[in-house]
PDB file of C-alpha atoms in Angstrom:
ATOM      1  CA  PHE Z  13      99.758 -26.951  98.264  1.00  0.00           C
ATOM      2  CA  PHE Z  14      96.027 -26.796  99.085  1.00  0.00           C
ATOM      3  CA  ALA Z  15      94.260 -26.401 102.420  1.00  0.00           C
ATOM      4  CA  GLU Z  16      91.953 -29.334 103.282  1.00  0.00           C
ATOM      5  CA  ASP Z  17      88.836 -27.173 102.703  1.00  0.00           C
ATOM      6  CA  ALA Z  18      90.212 -25.276  99.683  1.00  0.00           C
ATOM      7  CA  ASP Z  19      88.149 -24.527  96.608  1.00  0.00           C
ATOM      8  CA  CYS Z  20      89.182 -24.246  92.982  1.00  0.00           C
ATOM      9  CA  VAL Z  21      87.094 -22.381  90.410  1.00  0.00           C
ATOM     10  CA  TYR Z  22      87.904 -23.223  86.805  1.00  0.00           C
ATOM     11  CA  PRO Z  23      85.917 -22.362  83.673  1.00  0.00           C
ATOM     12  CA  ASP Z  24      84.542 -25.910  83.635  1.00  0.00           C
ATOM     13  CA  GLY Z  25      83.549 -26.240  87.280  1.00  0.00           C
ATOM     14  CA  VAL Z  26      83.988 -25.602  90.981  1.00  0.00           C
ATOM     15  CA  PHE Z  27      85.958 -28.170  92.937  1.00  0.00           C
ATOM     16  CA  LYS Z  28      85.771 -28.232  96.726  1.00  0.00           C
ATOM     17  CA  GLY Z  29      88.207 -29.819  99.111  1.00  0.00           C
ATOM     18  CA  LYS Z  30      91.766 -30.955  98.621  1.00  0.00           C
ATOM     19  CA  GLU Z  31      90.813 -34.418  97.327  1.00  0.00           C
ATOM     20  CA  GLU Z  32      88.292 -33.149  94.747  1.00  0.00           C
ATOM     21  CA  ILE Z  33      90.832 -30.597  93.487  1.00  0.00           C
ATOM     22  CA  LYS Z  34      93.506 -33.296  93.277  1.00  0.00           C
ATOM     23  CA  SER Z  35      91.128 -35.568  91.326  1.00  0.00           C
ATOM     24  CA  TYR Z  36      90.272 -32.756  88.902  1.00  0.00           C
ATOM     25  CA  PHE Z  37      93.911 -31.993  88.096  1.00  0.00           C
ATOM     26  CA  LYS Z  38      94.769 -35.695  87.837  1.00  0.00           C
ATOM     27  CA  ARG Z  39      91.966 -36.134  85.276  1.00  0.00           C
ATOM     28  CA  LEU Z  40      93.017 -32.963  83.434  1.00  0.00           C
ATOM     29  CA  PHE Z  41      96.603 -34.177  83.067  1.00  0.00           C
ATOM     30  CA  GLU Z  42      95.415 -37.618  81.933  1.00  0.00           C
ATOM     31  CA  ILE Z  43      93.467 -35.920  79.124  1.00  0.00           C
ATOM     32  CA  ILE Z  44      96.197 -33.365  78.346  1.00  0.00           C
ATOM     33  CA  PRO Z  45      99.495 -34.926  79.479  1.00  0.00           C
ATOM     34  CA  ASP Z  46     101.655 -32.432  77.590  1.00  0.00           C
ATOM     35  CA  GLN Z  47     100.058 -29.290  79.032  1.00  0.00           C
ATOM     36  CA  LYS Z  48     102.619 -26.750  80.206  1.00  0.00           C
ATOM     37  CA  VAL Z  49     102.339 -23.481  82.071  1.00  0.00           C
ATOM     38  CA  ILE Z  50     104.533 -20.827  80.480  1.00  0.00           C
ATOM     39  CA  GLU Z  51     105.495 -17.419  81.861  1.00  0.00           C
ATOM     40  CA  SER Z  52     103.691 -14.657  79.985  1.00  0.00           C
ATOM     41  CA  GLY Z  53     106.006 -11.876  81.079  1.00  0.00           C
ATOM     42  CA  VAL Z  54     103.936 -10.810  84.079  1.00  0.00           C
ATOM     43  CA  LYS Z  55     105.459 -12.499  87.115  1.00  0.00           C
ATOM     44  CA  ILE Z  56     103.509 -13.527  90.197  1.00  0.00           C
ATOM     45  CA  ILE Z  57     102.214 -10.438  91.956  1.00  0.00           C
ATOM     46  CA  ALA Z  58     101.559 -11.009  95.661  1.00  0.00           C
ATOM     47  CA  GLU Z  59     100.360  -8.934  98.577  1.00  0.00           C
ATOM     48  CA  GLU Z  60      99.439 -10.186 102.038  1.00  0.00           C
ATOM     49  CA  ASP Z  61      97.352 -13.353 101.536  1.00  0.00           C
ATOM     50  CA  ARG Z  62      96.655 -12.915  97.786  1.00  0.00           C
ATOM     51  CA  ALA Z  63      98.572 -13.552  94.590  1.00  0.00           C
ATOM     52  CA  VAL Z  64      97.786 -13.056  90.920  1.00  0.00           C
ATOM     53  CA  TYR Z  65      99.538 -14.857  88.094  1.00  0.00           C
ATOM     54  CA  GLU Z  66      99.165 -14.343  84.341  1.00  0.00           C
ATOM     55  CA  HIS Z  67     100.437 -17.275  82.304  1.00  0.00           C
ATOM     56  CA  ILE Z  68      99.958 -19.267  79.122  1.00  0.00           C
ATOM     57  CA  PHE Z  69      98.604 -22.806  78.944  1.00  0.00           C
ATOM     58  CA  GLU Z  70     100.166 -24.728  76.072  1.00  0.00           C
ATOM     59  CA  GLY Z  71      99.490 -28.294  75.046  1.00  0.00           C
ATOM     60  CA  SER Z  72      97.517 -30.464  72.674  1.00  0.00           C
ATOM     61  CA  TYR Z  73      94.133 -32.129  72.781  1.00  0.00           C
ATOM     62  CA  GLU Z  74      93.501 -35.080  70.465  1.00  0.00           C
ATOM     63  CA  GLY Z  75      96.460 -33.995  68.335  1.00  0.00           C
ATOM     64  CA  MET Z  76      95.373 -30.351  68.043  1.00  0.00           C
ATOM     65  CA  LYS Z  77      97.819 -27.863  69.586  1.00  0.00           C
ATOM     66  CA  TYR Z  78      96.634 -24.882  71.617  1.00  0.00           C
ATOM     67  CA  GLN Z  79      98.033 -21.896  73.449  1.00  0.00           C
ATOM     68  CA  ILE Z  80      95.835 -19.669  75.622  1.00  0.00           C
ATOM     69  CA  LEU Z  81      96.411 -16.774  77.976  1.00  0.00           C
ATOM     70  CA  ALA Z  82      95.135 -17.441  81.501  1.00  0.00           C
ATOM     71  CA  LEU Z  83      94.812 -15.578  84.783  1.00  0.00           C
ATOM     72  CA  CYS Z  84      94.969 -17.191  88.198  1.00  0.00           C
ATOM     73  CA  ILE Z  85      94.024 -15.515  91.485  1.00  0.00           C
ATOM     74  CA  CYS Z  86      94.955 -17.248  94.747  1.00  0.00           C
ATOM     75  CA  GLU Z  87      94.080 -16.569  98.366  1.00  0.00           C
ATOM     76  CA  PHE Z  88      96.175 -18.247 101.021  1.00  0.00           C
ATOM     77  CA  LYS Z  89      95.523 -19.499 104.526  1.00  0.00           C
ATOM     78  CA  GLY Z  90      98.934 -19.724 106.133  1.00  0.00           C
ATOM     79  CA  ASP Z  91     101.188 -21.418 103.601  1.00  0.00           C
ATOM     80  CA  LYS Z  92      98.354 -23.270 101.808  1.00  0.00           C
ATOM     81  CA  ILE Z  93      96.062 -22.216  98.958  1.00  0.00           C
ATOM     82  CA  GLN Z  94      92.544 -21.622 100.301  1.00  0.00           C
ATOM     83  CA  HIS Z  95      90.842 -20.293  97.146  1.00  0.00           C
ATOM     84  CA  ILE Z  96      92.037 -20.374  93.562  1.00  0.00           C
ATOM     85  CA  ARG Z  97      90.231 -19.003  90.533  1.00  0.00           C
ATOM     86  CA  THR Z  98      91.560 -19.529  87.020  1.00  0.00           C
ATOM     87  CA  THR Z  99      90.050 -17.983  83.936  1.00  0.00           C
ATOM     88  CA  PHE Z 100      90.810 -18.135  80.228  1.00  0.00           C
ATOM     89  CA  ASP Z 101      89.050 -17.654  76.908  1.00  0.00           C
ATOM     90  CA  ARG Z 102      87.253 -20.953  76.312  1.00  0.00           C
ATOM     91  CA  LEU Z 103      86.135 -19.879  72.844  1.00  0.00           C
ATOM     92  CA  SER Z 104      89.749 -19.328  71.805  1.00  0.00           C
ATOM     93  CA  LEU Z 105      90.594 -22.772  73.163  1.00  0.00           C
ATOM     94  CA  ALA Z 106      87.654 -24.344  71.308  1.00  0.00           C
ATOM     95  CA  LYS Z 107      88.706 -22.667  68.065  1.00  0.00           C
ATOM     96  CA  GLN Z 108      92.237 -24.028  68.375  1.00  0.00           C
ATOM     97  CA  VAL Z 109      91.249 -27.637  69.142  1.00  0.00           C
ATOM     98  CA  ALA Z 110      88.100 -27.963  67.007  1.00  0.00           C
ATOM     99  CA  LYS Z 111      88.492 -31.080  64.906  1.00  0.00           C
ATOM    100  CA  GLY Z 112      86.388 -31.968  61.930  1.00  0.00           C
ATOM    101  CA  LYS Z 113      84.074 -29.919  59.780  1.00  0.00           C
ATOM    102  CA  MET Z 114      81.066 -29.918  62.151  1.00  0.00           C
ATOM    103  CA  ALA Z 115      83.094 -28.899  65.211  1.00  0.00           C
ATOM    104  CA  LYS Z 116      84.798 -26.088  63.308  1.00  0.00           C
ATOM    105  CA  MET Z 117      81.461 -24.891  61.916  1.00  0.00           C
ATOM    106  CA  ALA Z 118      79.951 -24.823  65.425  1.00  0.00           C
ATOM    107  CA  VAL Z 119      82.829 -22.806  66.877  1.00  0.00           C
ATOM    108  CA  ASN Z 120      82.977 -20.447  63.901  1.00  0.00           C
ATOM    109  CA  SER Z 121      79.219 -19.839  64.046  1.00  0.00           C
ATOM    110  CA  ILE Z 122      79.710 -18.434  67.549  1.00  0.00           C
ATOM    111  CA  ILE Z 123      82.785 -16.422  66.566  1.00  0.00           C
ATOM    112  CA  ASN Z 124      81.014 -14.994  63.520  1.00  0.00           C
ATOM    113  CA  GLN Z 125      78.322 -13.553  65.791  1.00  0.00           C
ATOM    114  CA  ILE Z 126      80.941 -11.334  67.418  1.00  0.00           C
ATOM    115  CA  PRO Z 127      81.234  -8.109  65.400  1.00  0.00           C
ATOM    116  CA  ASP Z 128      84.692  -7.456  63.923  1.00  0.00           C
ATOM    117  CA  TYR Z 129      86.258 -10.390  65.740  1.00  0.00           C
ATOM    118  CA  ASN Z 130      90.009  -9.908  65.496  1.00  0.00           C
ATOM    119  CA  LEU Z 131      92.066 -12.241  67.658  1.00  0.00           C
ATOM    120  CA  ASP Z 132      95.138  -9.997  67.815  1.00  0.00           C
ATOM    121  CA  VAL Z 133      93.082  -6.991  68.939  1.00  0.00           C
ATOM    122  CA  PHE Z 134      91.131  -9.203  71.331  1.00  0.00           C
ATOM    123  CA  LEU Z 135      94.290 -10.639  72.911  1.00  0.00           C
ATOM    124  CA  LYS Z 136      95.866  -7.199  73.261  1.00  0.00           C
ATOM    125  CA  SER Z 137      92.745  -5.753  74.905  1.00  0.00           C
ATOM    126  CA  THR Z 138      92.392  -8.866  77.084  1.00  0.00           C
ATOM    127  CA  ARG Z 139      96.011  -8.543  78.229  1.00  0.00           C
ATOM    128  CA  ASN Z 140      95.449  -4.861  79.113  1.00  0.00           C
ATOM    129  CA  PHE Z 141      92.246  -5.783  80.962  1.00  0.00           C
ATOM    130  CA  ILE Z 142      94.042  -8.546  82.872  1.00  0.00           C
ATOM    131  CA  LYS Z 143      96.843  -6.183  83.905  1.00  0.00           C
ATOM    132  CA  SER Z 144      94.242  -3.689  85.176  1.00  0.00           C
ATOM    133  CA  PHE Z 145      92.397  -6.518  86.925  1.00  0.00           C
ATOM    134  CA  ILE Z 146      95.609  -7.676  88.627  1.00  0.00           C
ATOM    135  CA  ILE Z 147      96.240  -4.197  89.999  1.00  0.00           C
ATOM    136  CA  LEU Z 148      92.620  -3.891  91.168  1.00  0.00           C
ATOM    137  CA  ALA Z 149      92.604  -7.377  92.742  1.00  0.00           C
ATOM    138  CA  LEU Z 150      95.592  -6.524  94.903  1.00  0.00           C
ATOM    139  CA  PHE Z 151      93.787  -3.586  96.483  1.00  0.00           C
ATOM    140  CA  ILE Z 152      90.471  -5.289  97.220  1.00  0.00           C
TER     141      ILE Z 152
END
């Protein structure tokens, strides 16, 4: 799927070249073998050499289940992916998989610094932002 000189930007790093990207995803699926990508209702939107895809990552990490909304933007070179950028709310992920009292306290101390943190409102506003971002990304 990837061009030889492709790059992949994920919240936890930048991976350059087909082999480095392959190694990253292999490691990811070794750590989270049950991770699935689920349609979020917004299908792939494509124009010329770009595509945007909103989806949900679902899986479990060390027995703790998670589900997070993600956005992926791809640029193609011919029929191969040249650039891919995926983003999601890492704090939401951390909150869902935090295990043990200390880990939960650490995550909650960050969340508690956010005024009026309300996950439902946050997810709704994030979804609206992502939809606006998708439309904007197609015209850039």
